[in-house]
XYZ file of C-alpha atoms in Angstrom:
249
model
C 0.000 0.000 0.000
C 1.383 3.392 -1.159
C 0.378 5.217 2.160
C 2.746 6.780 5.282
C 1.545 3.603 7.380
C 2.459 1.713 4.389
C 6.259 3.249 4.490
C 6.165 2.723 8.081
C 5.569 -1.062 8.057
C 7.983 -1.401 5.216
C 11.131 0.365 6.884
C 10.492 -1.106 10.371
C 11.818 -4.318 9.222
C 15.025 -2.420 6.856
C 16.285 -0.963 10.111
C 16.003 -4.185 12.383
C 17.872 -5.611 9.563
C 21.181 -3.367 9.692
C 21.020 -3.182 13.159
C 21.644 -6.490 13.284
C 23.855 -7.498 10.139
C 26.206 -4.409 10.390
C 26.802 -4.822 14.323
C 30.535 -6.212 13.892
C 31.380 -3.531 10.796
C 30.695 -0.720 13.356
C 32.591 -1.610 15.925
C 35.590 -2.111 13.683
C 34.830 1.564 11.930
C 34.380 2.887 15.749
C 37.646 1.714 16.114
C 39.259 3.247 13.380
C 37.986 6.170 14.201
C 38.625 6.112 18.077
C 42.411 5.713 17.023
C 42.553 8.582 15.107
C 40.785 10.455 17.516
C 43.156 9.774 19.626
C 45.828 10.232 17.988
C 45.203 14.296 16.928
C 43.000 13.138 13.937
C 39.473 14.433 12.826
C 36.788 12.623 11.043
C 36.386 13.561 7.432
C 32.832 13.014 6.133
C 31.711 13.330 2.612
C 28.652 12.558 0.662
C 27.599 13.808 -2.657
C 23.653 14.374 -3.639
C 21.185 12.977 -0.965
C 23.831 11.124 1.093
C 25.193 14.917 2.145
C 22.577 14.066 4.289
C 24.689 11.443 6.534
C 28.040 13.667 6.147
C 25.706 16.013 7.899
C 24.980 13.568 10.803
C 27.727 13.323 11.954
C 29.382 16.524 11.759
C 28.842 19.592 14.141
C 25.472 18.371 15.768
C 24.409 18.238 19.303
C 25.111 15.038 20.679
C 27.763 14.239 17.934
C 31.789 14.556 17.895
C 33.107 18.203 17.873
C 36.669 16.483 15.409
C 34.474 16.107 12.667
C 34.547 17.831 9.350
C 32.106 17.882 6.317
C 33.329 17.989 3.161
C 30.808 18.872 0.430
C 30.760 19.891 -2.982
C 29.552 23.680 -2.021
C 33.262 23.459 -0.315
C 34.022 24.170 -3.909
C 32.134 27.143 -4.306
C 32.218 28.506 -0.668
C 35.930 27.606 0.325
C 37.580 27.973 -2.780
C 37.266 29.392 -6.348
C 34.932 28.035 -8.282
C 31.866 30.257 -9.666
C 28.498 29.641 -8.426
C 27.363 27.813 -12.029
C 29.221 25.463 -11.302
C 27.260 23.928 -8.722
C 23.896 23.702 -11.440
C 25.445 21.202 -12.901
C 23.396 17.978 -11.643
C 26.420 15.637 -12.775
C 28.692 17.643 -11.057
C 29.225 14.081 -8.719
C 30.311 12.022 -11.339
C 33.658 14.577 -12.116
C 36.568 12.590 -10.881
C 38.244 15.990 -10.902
C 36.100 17.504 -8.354
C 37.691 15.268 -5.705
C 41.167 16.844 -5.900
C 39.909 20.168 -5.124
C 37.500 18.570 -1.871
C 40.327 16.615 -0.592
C 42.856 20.041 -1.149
C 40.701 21.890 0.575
C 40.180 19.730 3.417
C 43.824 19.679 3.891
C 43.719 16.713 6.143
C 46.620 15.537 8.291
C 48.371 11.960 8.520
C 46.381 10.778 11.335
C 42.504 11.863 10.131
C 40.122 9.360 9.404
C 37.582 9.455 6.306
C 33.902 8.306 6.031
C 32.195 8.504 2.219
C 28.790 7.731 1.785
C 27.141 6.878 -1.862
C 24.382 5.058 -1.865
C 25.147 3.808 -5.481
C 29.120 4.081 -4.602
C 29.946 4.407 -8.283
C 30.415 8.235 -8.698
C 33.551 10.174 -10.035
C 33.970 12.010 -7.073
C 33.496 9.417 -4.343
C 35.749 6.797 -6.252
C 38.794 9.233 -7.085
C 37.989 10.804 -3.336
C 38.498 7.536 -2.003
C 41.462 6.762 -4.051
C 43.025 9.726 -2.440
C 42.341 9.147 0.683
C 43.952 5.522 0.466
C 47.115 6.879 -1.404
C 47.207 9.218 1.409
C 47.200 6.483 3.999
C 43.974 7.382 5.468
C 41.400 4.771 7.106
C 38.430 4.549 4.992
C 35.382 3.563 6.178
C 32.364 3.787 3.105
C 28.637 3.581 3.877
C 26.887 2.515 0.841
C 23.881 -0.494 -0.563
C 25.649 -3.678 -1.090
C 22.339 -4.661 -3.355
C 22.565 -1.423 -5.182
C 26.179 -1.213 -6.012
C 26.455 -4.972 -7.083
C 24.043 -4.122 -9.870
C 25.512 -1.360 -11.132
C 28.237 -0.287 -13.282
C 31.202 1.498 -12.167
C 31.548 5.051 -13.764
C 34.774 6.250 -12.356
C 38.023 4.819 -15.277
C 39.966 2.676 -12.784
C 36.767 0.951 -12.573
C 36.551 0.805 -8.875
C 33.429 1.201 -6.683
C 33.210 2.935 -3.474
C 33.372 -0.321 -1.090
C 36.006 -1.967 -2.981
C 38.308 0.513 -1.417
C 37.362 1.131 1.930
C 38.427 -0.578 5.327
C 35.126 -1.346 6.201
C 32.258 -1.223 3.993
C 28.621 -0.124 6.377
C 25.631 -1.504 4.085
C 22.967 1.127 4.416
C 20.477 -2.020 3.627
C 18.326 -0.046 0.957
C 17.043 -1.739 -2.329
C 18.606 -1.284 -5.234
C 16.880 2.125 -6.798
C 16.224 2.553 -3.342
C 12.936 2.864 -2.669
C 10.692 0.646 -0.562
C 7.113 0.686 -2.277
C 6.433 -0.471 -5.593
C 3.898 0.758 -7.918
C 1.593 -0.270 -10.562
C 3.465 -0.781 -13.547
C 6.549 -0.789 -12.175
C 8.830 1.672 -10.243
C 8.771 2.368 -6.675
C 8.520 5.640 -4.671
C 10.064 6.597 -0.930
C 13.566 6.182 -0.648
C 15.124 4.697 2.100
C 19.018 5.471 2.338
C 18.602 8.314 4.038
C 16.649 6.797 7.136
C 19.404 3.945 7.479
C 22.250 6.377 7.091
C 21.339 8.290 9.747
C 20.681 5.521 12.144
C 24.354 3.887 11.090
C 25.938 7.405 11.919
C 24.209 7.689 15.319
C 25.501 3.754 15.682
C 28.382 4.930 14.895
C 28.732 8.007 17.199
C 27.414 5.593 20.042
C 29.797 3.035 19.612
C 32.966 5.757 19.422
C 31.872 6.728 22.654
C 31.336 4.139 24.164
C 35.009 3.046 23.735
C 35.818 6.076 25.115
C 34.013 5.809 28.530
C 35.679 1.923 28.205
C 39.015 3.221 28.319
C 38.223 6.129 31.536
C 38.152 8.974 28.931
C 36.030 11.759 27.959
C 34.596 11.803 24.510
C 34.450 15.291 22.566
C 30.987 15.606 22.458
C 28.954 18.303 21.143
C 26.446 20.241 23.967
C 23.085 21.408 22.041
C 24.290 25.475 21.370
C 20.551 25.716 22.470
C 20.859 24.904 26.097
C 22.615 27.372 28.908
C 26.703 27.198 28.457
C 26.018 25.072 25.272
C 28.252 27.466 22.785
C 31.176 28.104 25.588
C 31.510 24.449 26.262
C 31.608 23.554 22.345
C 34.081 26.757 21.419
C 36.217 25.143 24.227
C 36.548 21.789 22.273
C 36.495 23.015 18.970
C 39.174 25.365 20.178
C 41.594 22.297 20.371
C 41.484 22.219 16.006
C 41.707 25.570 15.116
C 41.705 25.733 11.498
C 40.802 22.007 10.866
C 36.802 22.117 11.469
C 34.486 23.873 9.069
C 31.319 25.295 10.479
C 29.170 27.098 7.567
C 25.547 28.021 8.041
């Protein structure tokens, strides 16, 4: 049934499902992560098109880590020099080139870690993004559909896809296409990714933390800027990476 109740029914049983299949691949990305933490690093997190949406989740929200940074392509636009038409174009993610400029302008250092999200995981951007990132010796963790990418083609020319570089691969569990309802005729409507994606980030933050309080250590965590003392104590933190952690409106 193409209804909200109908959605609801349908993703109820998506979200059991990477809870419980993806269980041992967070805890090994939570401790990638937790090492470069601790080691001076920050957590890099990309996504091109509608997976900017989990880049977003776990960068420079309440509740979240304060060492994250969110690379986007507007980083190309509002960070360095590229004019404003450039963004229009809607195959802008598929330009391998694109990822030089992101990853120059992130300017990471040896010990940061990098999460990419693609849904698809066949892009120009992501692939040649995460091809940097390994040539720079980075961890790279990739959240992406292990249905949809198997079915698809790559598009970047070294004929990689996202997850066949990463460290650990985080299957977002959406269909390929990735939406849950079909229709009459074929096609289906309401995507999924995004729901999943978000849950696997706040998995993901949980889990970091949690190996933090382990260990007898304090976790930089991000106060709501909407509660009393919420902005000093989160200027403190990011304080400690001056000059590593974009924050744009």
């Amino acid at each position: 049934m193409i209804s909200a109740q109908g959605y609801a029914e349908a993703v109820r049983p998506v979200l059991d499902r990477v809870v419980d299949s993806q269980a041992e691949a967070i805890g090994r990305a939570a401790d990638l992560i937790v090492a470069s933490l601790r080691s001076g690093g920050v957590l890099q997190a990309f996504g091109a098109g509608h997976s900017e949406a989990f880049a977003a989740e776990l960068v420079a929200r309440a509740g979240g880590l304060v060492p994250t940074n969110r690379l986007s392509l507007h980083d190309l636009v509002l960070h360095g020099d590229a004019p404003r038409t450039l963004l229009a174009d809607p195959k802008l993610e598929r330009d391998p080139a694109v990822a030089h400029q992101l990853h120059a302008l992130a300017g990471p250092h040896p010990a940061d870690v990098f999460v990419v999200a693609s849904q698809s995981g066949i892009n120009g951007s992501v692939v040649e993004l995460a091809l940097l990132v390994k040539d720079g010796g980075h961890p790279l963790i990739a959240v992406t559909s292990v249905a949809h990418t198997a079915r698809v083609a790559p598009r970047h020319p070294s004929g990689h896809r996202l997850a066949d570089l990463a460290d650990v691969v985080l299957d977002n569990g959406a269909p390929y296409g990735d939406a849950l309802l079909p229709l009459e005729g074929g096609g289906a409507v309401c995507a999924v990714s995004s729901v999943t994606t978000a849950l696997l980030a706040q998995l993901l933050t949980a889990e970091v933390v949690r190996r933090f309080h382990q260990a007898g250590e304090v976790p930089p965590i991000y106060l709501s800027a909407n509660v009393p003392g919420g902005d000093e104590h989160n200027l403190a933190l990011e304080s400690r990476y001056a000059g590593r952690l974009r924050r744009t409106a």
